[in-house]
Amino acid sequence: MSNPLIVFVAVLASLLEIIDTSIVNVALPTMMGNLGATLEDISMVVTGYAIANAVVLPLSAWLGEKIGRRRYYLGCIILFTLTSVACGLAPNLTTLTIFRILQGLAGGALLPTSQTLIYEQFPREKAGMAGAIFGMSVMIGPTLGPVMGGYLTDNFGWRSIFNINLPLGLLALFVGSTCIFDRESQPHEKKEQGFDGVGLALLTMGIGCLQYALERGEADDWFSSKLITACVIIAAISLPLFVIWELRVKNPVINVRLFKDGVVANGVILMGLLGFFLYALVFVLPVFVDTVFHYTATQTGLLFIPGSLLTAALMPLVGKAMMSGINPKKLIFIGISCIIICCYLLTLLSPFSNQDDILAILFVRGVAMAFLFVPINSSIISQFEGINMGQVSGLLNLFRQIGGSVGIALVGTLMASRGHQNYLDLASKVSLLNPATQQAYLSTLNGFMSKAGVGFSDAHHATLKALAGRIHSQVFVMNFIQLIWIILIVFAFAYIPLYLIKFRKKSQVVDSH
């Protein structure tokens, strides 16, 4: 009989990390005013956390082996909790940014280690439901983040979004100390001695610079910035050197030979593409509902909740389907196809769409997530054991995050460039010599003239402003539809690694954010 406390701790620790990734975004405007910072300055609170997170993700298994998993995992919970409180007490932006980076370093260990803990501690017949429970909680986390952030900021101030982690972190630490223990070594495993400082430095530089370039590239106009250019060059040199070095060293921080296994190589590509879709959509859809429906951040967050609840409800059913022997590739195929359908439905949105149209599309997305998260993670991780299992878990989470960063960077860049081009294309067709423009101008002008006290001059200027607003609205919708088509085309490549991946043995069911 498995210990349910392990599931509780893993879910709670993961929720702390996941919610903290998105909860800050809603509070940024308030933090700017309170700390006297610009948007560019305050963005480092988010960027620093993401970079630290990405650096630690692939190292979690290695660090757990070196330090001892119990000490490492509980230590990260302590560090995460303390730095959360420190963020809430930070007197200035510099202090806040430093503690957010430390918080990201601690948080990056929680997801892959929690995932590995659940898989190892539960017997085969229980792994399916345990993974589904973990998946349900992980899926709800990103949805609750913005809603919680908006509520806490509005009612208790922005510092409360950090301070709320204190009681939850202490609870996770107390329960974890009673049930989390070091991993038992496999009989065939050899304890590696030594410290791969060169590999650690190359990986840290490569992943850190790559993540910074993706996070800040669009805001800093990409290669117009010397810092972004330098980061791309460092990443382009460090990561290949890291692979070469790890193939030669006796005690690597990451076993890069895992990528020779088609399960890992195709699996991380699948996870990267899934991250690309998730982050890109979560980036562009709120902009759409804000522009078209004028939703607040809290209303936008609430819009995502029903679809996420559907995902959570379907995950146990998908877990049971896998345990009954259904080929996970069939389930993943359904999930990929649902995302393609979801993207196509998004291209049909217009300024005349309503909230029900958005909710229906997000329900399709919710079905897709249930058929992707559990099968992808479970069928891949179940192929490995020991430290390799932890390393594969870290790599899956890393590629999901990098794929998401690529999605946000691509969408953000194209939104700016395509928006300018679409405006020029549409504005060139707007002329009073055009009958359609004449009709729109006259009907709007008559509407303003019919109001008491409004003269022709005022009505004329108001009409021009109204027409300009309609143009900008149409430009945004054109831009949105083009971006969704790009997301659809990119994600359609997920069918290729799905076809190529070959599983060696029956998969067990676990989940990862």
Coordinates of C-alpha atoms in Angstrom, one line a residue:
M1 CA 0.0 0.0 0.0
S2 CA 1.5 3.4 -1.1
N3 CA 1.9 6.3 1.2
P4 CA -0.7 9.0 0.3
L5 CA 1.4 11.7 2.1
I6 CA 4.0 11.5 -0.7
V7 CA 1.3 12.4 -3.2
F8 CA 0.2 15.3 -1.0
V9 CA 3.7 16.7 -0.5
A10 CA 4.5 16.4 -4.2
V11 CA 1.3 18.0 -5.3
L12 CA 1.6 20.8 -2.8
A13 CA 5.2 21.6 -3.5
S14 CA 4.5 21.5 -7.3
L15 CA 1.5 23.8 -6.9
L16 CA 3.6 26.3 -4.9
E17 CA 6.1 26.5 -7.8
I18 CA 3.6 26.5 -10.6
I19 CA 1.3 29.1 -9.1
D20 CA 4.2 31.4 -8.3
T21 CA 5.2 31.3 -11.9
S22 CA 2.0 33.0 -13.1
I23 CA 0.7 34.8 -10.0
V24 CA 3.2 37.6 -10.2
N25 CA 2.2 38.7 -13.7
V26 CA -1.1 40.1 -12.5
A27 CA 0.6 42.2 -9.8
L28 CA 3.3 43.8 -12.0
P29 CA 1.4 47.1 -12.5
T30 CA 0.9 47.5 -8.7
M31 CA 4.5 46.6 -8.0
M32 CA 5.7 49.2 -10.5
G33 CA 3.8 51.9 -8.7
N34 CA 4.8 50.8 -5.3
L35 CA 8.5 50.3 -6.1
G36 CA 8.8 53.2 -8.5
A37 CA 10.0 51.0 -11.4
T38 CA 9.4 51.0 -15.1
L39 CA 7.9 48.0 -16.9
E40 CA 11.3 47.1 -18.3
D41 CA 12.8 47.1 -14.8
I42 CA 10.0 45.2 -13.1
S43 CA 10.0 42.5 -15.9
M44 CA 13.3 41.2 -14.4
V45 CA 11.2 39.9 -11.5
V46 CA 9.6 37.4 -14.0
T47 CA 12.6 36.9 -16.3
G48 CA 15.0 36.2 -13.4
Y49 CA 12.7 33.6 -12.0
A50 CA 12.3 31.9 -15.4
I51 CA 16.0 31.8 -16.1
A52 CA 16.9 30.3 -12.7
N53 CA 14.1 27.8 -13.2
A54 CA 15.4 26.7 -16.6
V55 CA 18.9 26.3 -15.3
V56 CA 18.0 24.0 -12.4
L57 CA 15.4 21.8 -14.2
P58 CA 17.9 19.5 -16.0
L59 CA 20.3 19.4 -13.0
S60 CA 17.7 18.3 -10.4
A61 CA 18.4 14.6 -10.7
W62 CA 22.2 15.1 -10.5
L63 CA 22.0 17.5 -7.6
G64 CA 19.6 15.1 -5.8
E65 CA 22.2 12.3 -6.2
K66 CA 25.1 14.5 -5.0
I67 CA 23.3 16.0 -2.0
G68 CA 20.9 13.2 -1.2
R69 CA 17.3 13.5 -2.4
R70 CA 15.7 14.0 1.1
R71 CA 18.1 16.8 2.0
Y72 CA 17.9 18.3 -1.5
Y73 CA 14.1 18.3 -1.8
L74 CA 13.3 19.5 1.7
G75 CA 16.1 22.0 1.4
C76 CA 14.6 23.4 -1.7
I77 CA 11.2 23.7 0.0
I78 CA 12.8 25.6 2.8
L79 CA 14.7 27.9 0.4
F80 CA 11.6 28.5 -1.7
T81 CA 9.5 29.4 1.4
L82 CA 12.2 31.7 2.9
T83 CA 12.8 33.5 -0.4
S84 CA 9.0 33.9 -0.8
V85 CA 8.9 35.7 2.5
A86 CA 11.9 37.7 1.6
C87 CA 10.3 38.8 -1.7
G88 CA 7.2 39.9 0.3
L89 CA 9.5 42.0 2.6
A90 CA 11.8 43.3 -0.1
P91 CA 12.3 47.1 0.3
N92 CA 13.3 47.8 -3.3
L93 CA 13.4 46.3 -6.8
T94 CA 17.0 45.0 -6.6
T95 CA 16.4 43.0 -3.5
L96 CA 13.1 41.7 -4.9
T97 CA 14.9 40.5 -8.1
I98 CA 17.7 38.8 -6.2
F99 CA 15.3 36.9 -4.0
R100 CA 13.1 36.0 -7.1
I101 CA 16.1 34.4 -8.7
L102 CA 16.9 32.4 -5.6
Q103 CA 13.2 31.4 -5.4
G104 CA 13.4 30.2 -9.1
L105 CA 16.5 28.1 -8.3
A106 CA 14.6 26.4 -5.4
G107 CA 11.4 26.1 -7.4
G108 CA 13.1 24.5 -10.4
A109 CA 13.9 21.4 -8.3
L110 CA 10.3 20.8 -7.1
L111 CA 8.6 19.8 -10.3
P112 CA 10.9 17.1 -11.7
T113 CA 11.7 15.7 -8.2
S114 CA 8.0 15.6 -7.3
Q115 CA 7.3 13.7 -10.5
T116 CA 10.1 11.2 -9.9
L117 CA 9.0 10.7 -6.3
I118 CA 5.5 9.8 -7.2
Y119 CA 6.6 7.4 -9.9
E120 CA 9.2 5.6 -7.7
Q121 CA 7.2 5.4 -4.5
F122 CA 4.0 4.0 -5.9
P123 CA 3.6 0.4 -7.1
R124 CA 2.7 -0.3 -10.8
E125 CA -1.0 -0.9 -10.1
K126 CA -1.2 2.5 -8.3
A127 CA 1.0 4.6 -10.5
G128 CA -1.8 5.4 -13.0
M129 CA -4.2 7.1 -10.5
A130 CA -1.3 8.7 -8.6
G131 CA -0.1 10.3 -11.8
A132 CA -3.6 11.4 -12.7
I133 CA -4.1 13.1 -9.3
F134 CA -0.8 14.9 -9.7
G135 CA -1.7 15.9 -13.2
M136 CA -5.1 17.3 -12.0
S137 CA -3.4 19.5 -9.5
V138 CA -0.7 20.6 -11.8
M139 CA -3.2 21.5 -14.5
I140 CA -5.2 23.7 -12.1
G141 CA -2.1 25.5 -10.9
P142 CA -1.5 27.8 -13.9
T143 CA -5.2 28.6 -14.0
L144 CA -5.5 29.6 -10.4
G145 CA -2.3 31.7 -10.5
P146 CA -3.7 34.9 -12.2
V147 CA -7.0 34.7 -10.4
M148 CA -5.4 34.3 -7.0
G149 CA -2.9 37.1 -7.9
G150 CA -5.6 39.5 -8.9
Y151 CA -7.7 38.8 -5.7
L152 CA -4.8 39.0 -3.3
T153 CA -3.3 42.1 -4.9
D154 CA -6.6 44.0 -5.0
N155 CA -7.5 43.1 -1.4
F156 CA -4.3 42.6 0.5
G157 CA -1.5 44.3 -1.6
W158 CA 1.1 42.7 -3.9
R159 CA 3.3 41.5 -1.0
S160 CA 0.6 39.0 -0.1
I161 CA 1.2 37.0 -3.2
F162 CA 4.6 36.0 -1.8
N163 CA 3.7 35.8 1.9
I164 CA 0.9 33.3 1.3
N165 CA 3.6 30.7 0.5
L166 CA 4.8 30.7 4.2
P167 CA 2.1 28.5 5.7
L168 CA 1.9 26.3 2.7
G169 CA 5.6 25.9 2.5
L170 CA 5.8 25.0 6.2
L171 CA 3.0 22.4 5.8
A172 CA 4.9 20.8 2.8
L173 CA 8.1 20.8 4.8
F174 CA 6.5 19.2 7.9
V175 CA 4.7 16.5 6.0
G176 CA 7.7 15.9 3.7
S177 CA 10.1 15.4 6.5
T178 CA 8.0 12.4 7.6
C179 CA 7.8 10.6 4.3
I180 CA 10.5 11.7 1.8
F181 CA 13.7 9.7 1.9
D182 CA 16.8 9.1 -0.3
R183 CA 16.5 7.0 -3.3
E184 CA 17.7 3.4 -2.9
S185 CA 20.5 2.7 -5.4
Q186 CA 19.9 0.0 -8.0
P187 CA 22.2 -3.1 -7.7
H188 CA 23.9 -2.3 -11.1
E189 CA 24.4 1.4 -10.4
K190 CA 27.9 2.7 -9.7
K191 CA 28.3 5.7 -7.4
E192 CA 30.0 8.4 -9.5
Q193 CA 32.8 10.3 -7.7
G194 CA 34.1 13.7 -8.6
F195 CA 32.5 17.0 -9.6
D196 CA 31.9 18.0 -13.2
G197 CA 32.5 21.8 -12.8
V198 CA 33.1 22.4 -16.5
G199 CA 29.9 20.7 -17.5
L200 CA 27.9 22.6 -14.9
A201 CA 29.4 25.9 -16.0
L202 CA 28.7 25.3 -19.7
L203 CA 25.2 24.2 -19.0
T204 CA 24.4 27.1 -16.8
M205 CA 25.8 29.6 -19.3
G206 CA 24.1 28.0 -22.2
I207 CA 20.6 27.5 -20.7
G208 CA 20.8 30.8 -18.8
C209 CA 21.8 32.9 -21.9
L210 CA 19.3 31.1 -24.1
Q211 CA 16.4 31.7 -21.7
Y212 CA 17.4 35.3 -21.3
A213 CA 17.5 35.9 -25.0
L214 CA 14.0 34.3 -25.4
E215 CA 12.5 36.2 -22.5
R216 CA 13.9 39.6 -23.4
G217 CA 14.5 39.4 -27.2
E218 CA 11.2 40.9 -28.3
A219 CA 11.3 43.7 -25.8
D220 CA 14.9 44.6 -26.6
D221 CA 14.4 44.3 -30.4
W222 CA 16.5 41.1 -30.7
F223 CA 19.8 41.6 -32.4
S224 CA 19.6 45.3 -32.2
S225 CA 20.6 44.8 -28.6
K226 CA 24.3 43.9 -27.9
L227 CA 23.3 42.0 -24.8
I228 CA 20.8 39.8 -26.7
T229 CA 23.4 39.2 -29.4
A230 CA 26.0 38.2 -26.9
C231 CA 23.6 35.9 -25.1
V232 CA 22.8 34.1 -28.4
I233 CA 26.4 33.7 -29.2
I234 CA 27.3 32.4 -25.8
A235 CA 24.4 29.9 -25.9
A236 CA 25.3 28.8 -29.4
I237 CA 28.9 28.0 -28.2
S238 CA 28.2 26.7 -24.7
L239 CA 25.5 24.2 -25.5
P240 CA 27.4 22.2 -28.2
L241 CA 30.6 22.3 -26.1
F242 CA 28.5 21.0 -23.2
V243 CA 27.3 18.0 -25.2
I244 CA 30.9 17.3 -26.4
W245 CA 32.3 17.6 -22.9
E246 CA 29.6 15.4 -21.3
L247 CA 30.3 12.6 -23.8
R248 CA 33.9 12.5 -22.7
V249 CA 33.7 13.1 -18.9
K250 CA 33.4 10.1 -16.5
N251 CA 30.9 11.8 -14.2
P252 CA 28.6 14.0 -16.3
V253 CA 25.9 16.2 -14.8
I254 CA 23.5 15.0 -17.5
N255 CA 23.7 11.8 -19.3
V256 CA 23.5 13.2 -22.8
R257 CA 23.7 9.7 -24.3
L258 CA 20.0 9.4 -23.3
F259 CA 19.3 11.4 -26.4
K260 CA 20.5 8.5 -28.5
D261 CA 17.3 6.7 -27.3
G262 CA 14.5 7.6 -29.7
V263 CA 12.1 7.6 -26.8
V264 CA 13.9 10.5 -25.2
A265 CA 14.8 12.4 -28.4
N266 CA 11.2 12.3 -29.8
G267 CA 9.7 12.7 -26.3
V268 CA 11.4 16.0 -25.6
I269 CA 10.4 17.3 -29.0
L270 CA 6.8 16.4 -28.3
M271 CA 7.0 18.1 -24.9
G272 CA 8.7 21.2 -26.5
L273 CA 5.9 21.5 -29.1
L274 CA 3.3 21.1 -26.4
G275 CA 5.0 23.9 -24.3
F276 CA 5.1 26.0 -27.5
F277 CA 1.3 25.7 -28.0
L278 CA 0.4 26.2 -24.3
Y279 CA 2.5 29.3 -23.7
A280 CA 1.8 30.9 -27.1
L281 CA -1.9 30.5 -26.7
V282 CA -2.0 31.7 -23.1
F283 CA 0.0 34.7 -24.3
V284 CA -2.1 35.7 -27.3
L285 CA -5.7 34.7 -26.2
P286 CA -5.8 37.1 -23.2
V287 CA -4.7 39.9 -25.5
F288 CA -7.6 39.0 -27.8
V289 CA -10.3 39.0 -25.1
D290 CA -8.8 42.2 -23.6
T291 CA -9.0 44.0 -27.0
V292 CA -12.3 42.6 -28.2
F293 CA -14.3 42.1 -24.9
H294 CA -12.3 44.5 -22.7
Y295 CA -11.9 41.8 -20.0
T296 CA -9.9 42.5 -16.8
A297 CA -7.0 40.1 -15.9
T298 CA -9.2 38.4 -13.3
Q299 CA -12.0 37.9 -15.8
T300 CA -9.5 36.4 -18.3
G301 CA -8.2 34.0 -15.6
L302 CA -11.7 32.9 -14.8
L303 CA -12.3 32.2 -18.5
F304 CA -9.6 29.5 -18.4
I305 CA -11.0 27.7 -15.3
P306 CA -13.8 25.6 -16.9
G307 CA -11.5 24.1 -19.5
S308 CA -8.8 23.3 -16.9
L309 CA -11.4 21.6 -14.7
L310 CA -12.5 19.5 -17.7
T311 CA -8.8 18.5 -18.1
A312 CA -8.6 17.6 -14.4
A313 CA -11.8 15.5 -14.7
L314 CA -10.6 13.6 -17.7
M315 CA -7.1 12.8 -16.5
P316 CA -8.1 9.9 -14.3
L317 CA -10.0 8.4 -17.2
V318 CA -7.0 8.7 -19.4
G319 CA -4.9 7.1 -16.7
K320 CA -7.3 4.2 -16.4
A321 CA -7.3 3.8 -20.2
M322 CA -3.5 3.5 -20.2
M323 CA -3.5 1.0 -17.4
S324 CA -6.1 -1.1 -19.3
G325 CA -3.4 -1.5 -22.1
I326 CA -4.5 1.1 -24.7
N327 CA -1.5 2.1 -26.8
P328 CA -0.4 5.6 -25.5
K329 CA 0.4 6.7 -29.1
K330 CA -3.3 6.5 -29.9
L331 CA -4.2 8.7 -26.9
I332 CA -1.5 11.2 -27.9
F333 CA -2.8 11.2 -31.5
I334 CA -6.2 12.2 -30.2
G335 CA -4.7 15.0 -28.1
I336 CA -2.7 16.4 -31.0
S337 CA -5.7 16.3 -33.3
C338 CA -7.8 18.1 -30.6
I339 CA -5.2 20.9 -30.5
I340 CA -5.3 21.2 -34.3
I341 CA -9.1 21.5 -34.1
C342 CA -8.8 24.0 -31.3
C343 CA -6.4 26.2 -33.3
Y344 CA -8.7 26.0 -36.4
L345 CA -11.7 27.1 -34.3
L346 CA -9.7 30.0 -33.0
T347 CA -9.1 31.2 -36.6
L348 CA -12.9 31.6 -36.9
L349 CA -13.1 34.1 -34.1
S350 CA -14.1 37.7 -35.0
P351 CA -15.1 40.9 -33.2
F352 CA -18.7 39.5 -33.3
S353 CA -17.7 36.4 -31.3
N354 CA -18.9 36.0 -27.7
Q355 CA -17.8 34.4 -24.5
D356 CA -19.5 31.1 -25.3
D357 CA -17.5 30.8 -28.5
I358 CA -14.3 31.2 -26.4
L359 CA -15.4 28.7 -23.7
A360 CA -16.3 26.1 -26.3
I361 CA -12.8 26.3 -27.8
L362 CA -11.1 26.2 -24.4
F363 CA -13.1 23.0 -23.7
V364 CA -11.6 21.4 -26.8
R365 CA -8.2 22.5 -25.5
G366 CA -9.0 21.0 -22.1
V367 CA -9.8 17.6 -23.8
A368 CA -6.5 17.8 -25.6
M369 CA -4.4 18.5 -22.5
A370 CA -5.8 15.4 -20.8
F371 CA -4.9 13.2 -23.7
L372 CA -1.4 14.7 -23.9
F373 CA 0.0 15.4 -20.5
V374 CA -0.5 12.0 -18.9
P375 CA 0.4 9.7 -21.9
I376 CA 3.5 11.7 -23.0
N377 CA 5.0 11.9 -19.5
S378 CA 4.0 8.4 -18.4
S379 CA 4.9 6.5 -21.5
I380 CA 8.4 8.1 -21.6
I381 CA 9.4 8.1 -18.0
S382 CA 8.2 4.5 -17.4
Q383 CA 11.0 3.4 -19.8
F384 CA 13.7 4.4 -17.3
E385 CA 14.7 3.8 -13.7
G386 CA 17.1 5.1 -11.1
I387 CA 18.9 8.4 -11.8
N388 CA 18.0 8.2 -15.5
M389 CA 14.4 8.5 -14.6
G390 CA 15.0 11.7 -12.8
Q391 CA 17.1 13.1 -15.6
V392 CA 14.5 12.3 -18.2
S393 CA 11.9 14.0 -16.0
G394 CA 14.0 17.1 -15.8
L395 CA 14.7 17.2 -19.5
L396 CA 10.9 16.9 -20.3
N397 CA 10.2 19.8 -18.0
L398 CA 13.1 21.8 -19.4
F399 CA 12.0 21.4 -23.1
R400 CA 8.5 22.3 -22.1
Q401 CA 9.7 25.5 -20.6
I402 CA 12.0 26.3 -23.5
G403 CA 9.3 25.5 -26.0
G404 CA 7.0 27.8 -24.2
S405 CA 9.6 30.6 -24.2
V406 CA 10.1 30.1 -27.9
G407 CA 6.3 30.3 -28.4
I408 CA 6.0 33.6 -26.4
A409 CA 9.0 35.1 -28.2
L410 CA 7.8 34.1 -31.6
V411 CA 4.2 35.3 -31.0
G412 CA 5.3 38.5 -29.4
T413 CA 7.7 39.4 -32.3
L414 CA 5.2 38.5 -35.0
M415 CA 2.4 40.4 -33.2
A416 CA 4.5 43.6 -33.5
S417 CA 5.8 43.1 -37.1
R418 CA 2.7 41.6 -38.6
G419 CA 0.5 44.2 -36.9
H420 CA 2.4 47.0 -38.5
Q421 CA 2.2 45.4 -41.9
N422 CA -1.5 44.6 -41.6
Y423 CA -2.2 48.2 -40.6
L424 CA -0.5 49.5 -43.7
D425 CA -2.4 47.0 -45.9
L426 CA -5.8 47.8 -44.4
A427 CA -5.3 51.6 -44.1
S428 CA -4.4 51.8 -47.8
K429 CA -7.9 50.6 -48.6
V430 CA -9.6 53.1 -46.4
S431 CA -10.5 56.2 -48.4
L432 CA -13.6 58.4 -48.8
L433 CA -13.4 57.5 -52.5
N434 CA -14.2 54.0 -51.5
P435 CA -18.0 53.4 -51.3
A436 CA -17.8 51.2 -48.3
T437 CA -15.7 53.8 -46.4
Q438 CA -18.2 56.5 -47.5
Q439 CA -21.1 54.5 -46.1
A440 CA -19.3 53.8 -42.8
Y441 CA -18.3 57.5 -42.5
L442 CA -21.7 58.9 -43.2
S443 CA -23.6 56.5 -40.9
T444 CA -21.2 57.2 -38.1
L445 CA -21.3 60.9 -38.7
N446 CA -25.1 61.0 -38.7
G447 CA -25.1 59.1 -35.5
F448 CA -23.0 61.8 -33.8
M449 CA -24.9 64.6 -35.4
S450 CA -28.2 63.3 -34.1
K451 CA -26.9 63.9 -30.5
A452 CA -28.0 67.3 -29.1
G453 CA -25.2 69.9 -28.8
V454 CA -22.8 68.1 -31.2
G455 CA -21.7 70.3 -34.1
F456 CA -20.4 69.2 -37.5
S457 CA -16.7 69.8 -36.6
D458 CA -16.9 67.8 -33.4
A459 CA -18.9 65.0 -35.1
H460 CA -16.4 64.9 -37.9
H461 CA -13.4 64.4 -35.6
A462 CA -15.3 61.9 -33.5
T463 CA -16.2 59.9 -36.7
L464 CA -12.6 59.8 -37.8
K465 CA -11.6 58.5 -34.4
A466 CA -14.3 55.9 -34.5
L467 CA -13.2 54.7 -37.9
A468 CA -9.6 54.6 -36.7
G469 CA -10.7 52.5 -33.8
R470 CA -12.5 50.1 -36.2
I471 CA -9.3 49.8 -38.3
H472 CA -7.2 49.0 -35.3
S473 CA -9.7 46.4 -34.2
Q474 CA -9.8 44.8 -37.6
V475 CA -6.0 44.9 -37.8
F476 CA -5.7 43.1 -34.4
V477 CA -8.2 40.4 -35.5
M478 CA -6.2 39.8 -38.7
N479 CA -3.0 39.6 -36.7
F480 CA -4.6 37.2 -34.2
I481 CA -5.8 34.8 -36.9
Q482 CA -2.5 34.8 -38.7
L483 CA -0.7 34.0 -35.4
I484 CA -3.0 31.1 -34.7
W485 CA -2.4 29.7 -38.2
I486 CA 1.4 29.8 -37.4
I487 CA 0.8 28.1 -34.1
L488 CA -1.3 25.4 -35.8
I489 CA 1.3 24.8 -38.5
V490 CA 4.2 24.6 -36.0
F491 CA 2.3 22.2 -33.7
A492 CA 1.2 20.0 -36.6
F493 CA 4.9 18.8 -36.7
A494 CA 4.1 16.9 -33.5
Y495 CA 2.8 14.1 -35.6
I496 CA 6.3 13.3 -36.8
P497 CA 7.9 12.5 -33.4
L498 CA 4.7 10.7 -32.5
Y499 CA 5.1 8.4 -35.5
L500 CA 8.9 7.9 -34.8
I501 CA 8.7 7.1 -31.1
K502 CA 8.8 3.4 -30.3
F503 CA 8.1 2.3 -26.7
R504 CA 9.9 -0.8 -25.4
K505 CA 7.6 -1.9 -22.6
K506 CA 4.2 -1.3 -21.1
S507 CA 4.0 2.3 -19.9
Q508 CA 3.0 3.4 -16.4
V509 CA 1.1 6.6 -15.8
V510 CA 2.6 9.6 -14.1
D511 CA 2.3 13.3 -15.0
S512 CA 4.4 16.4 -15.3
H513 CA 3.5 20.1 -15.6

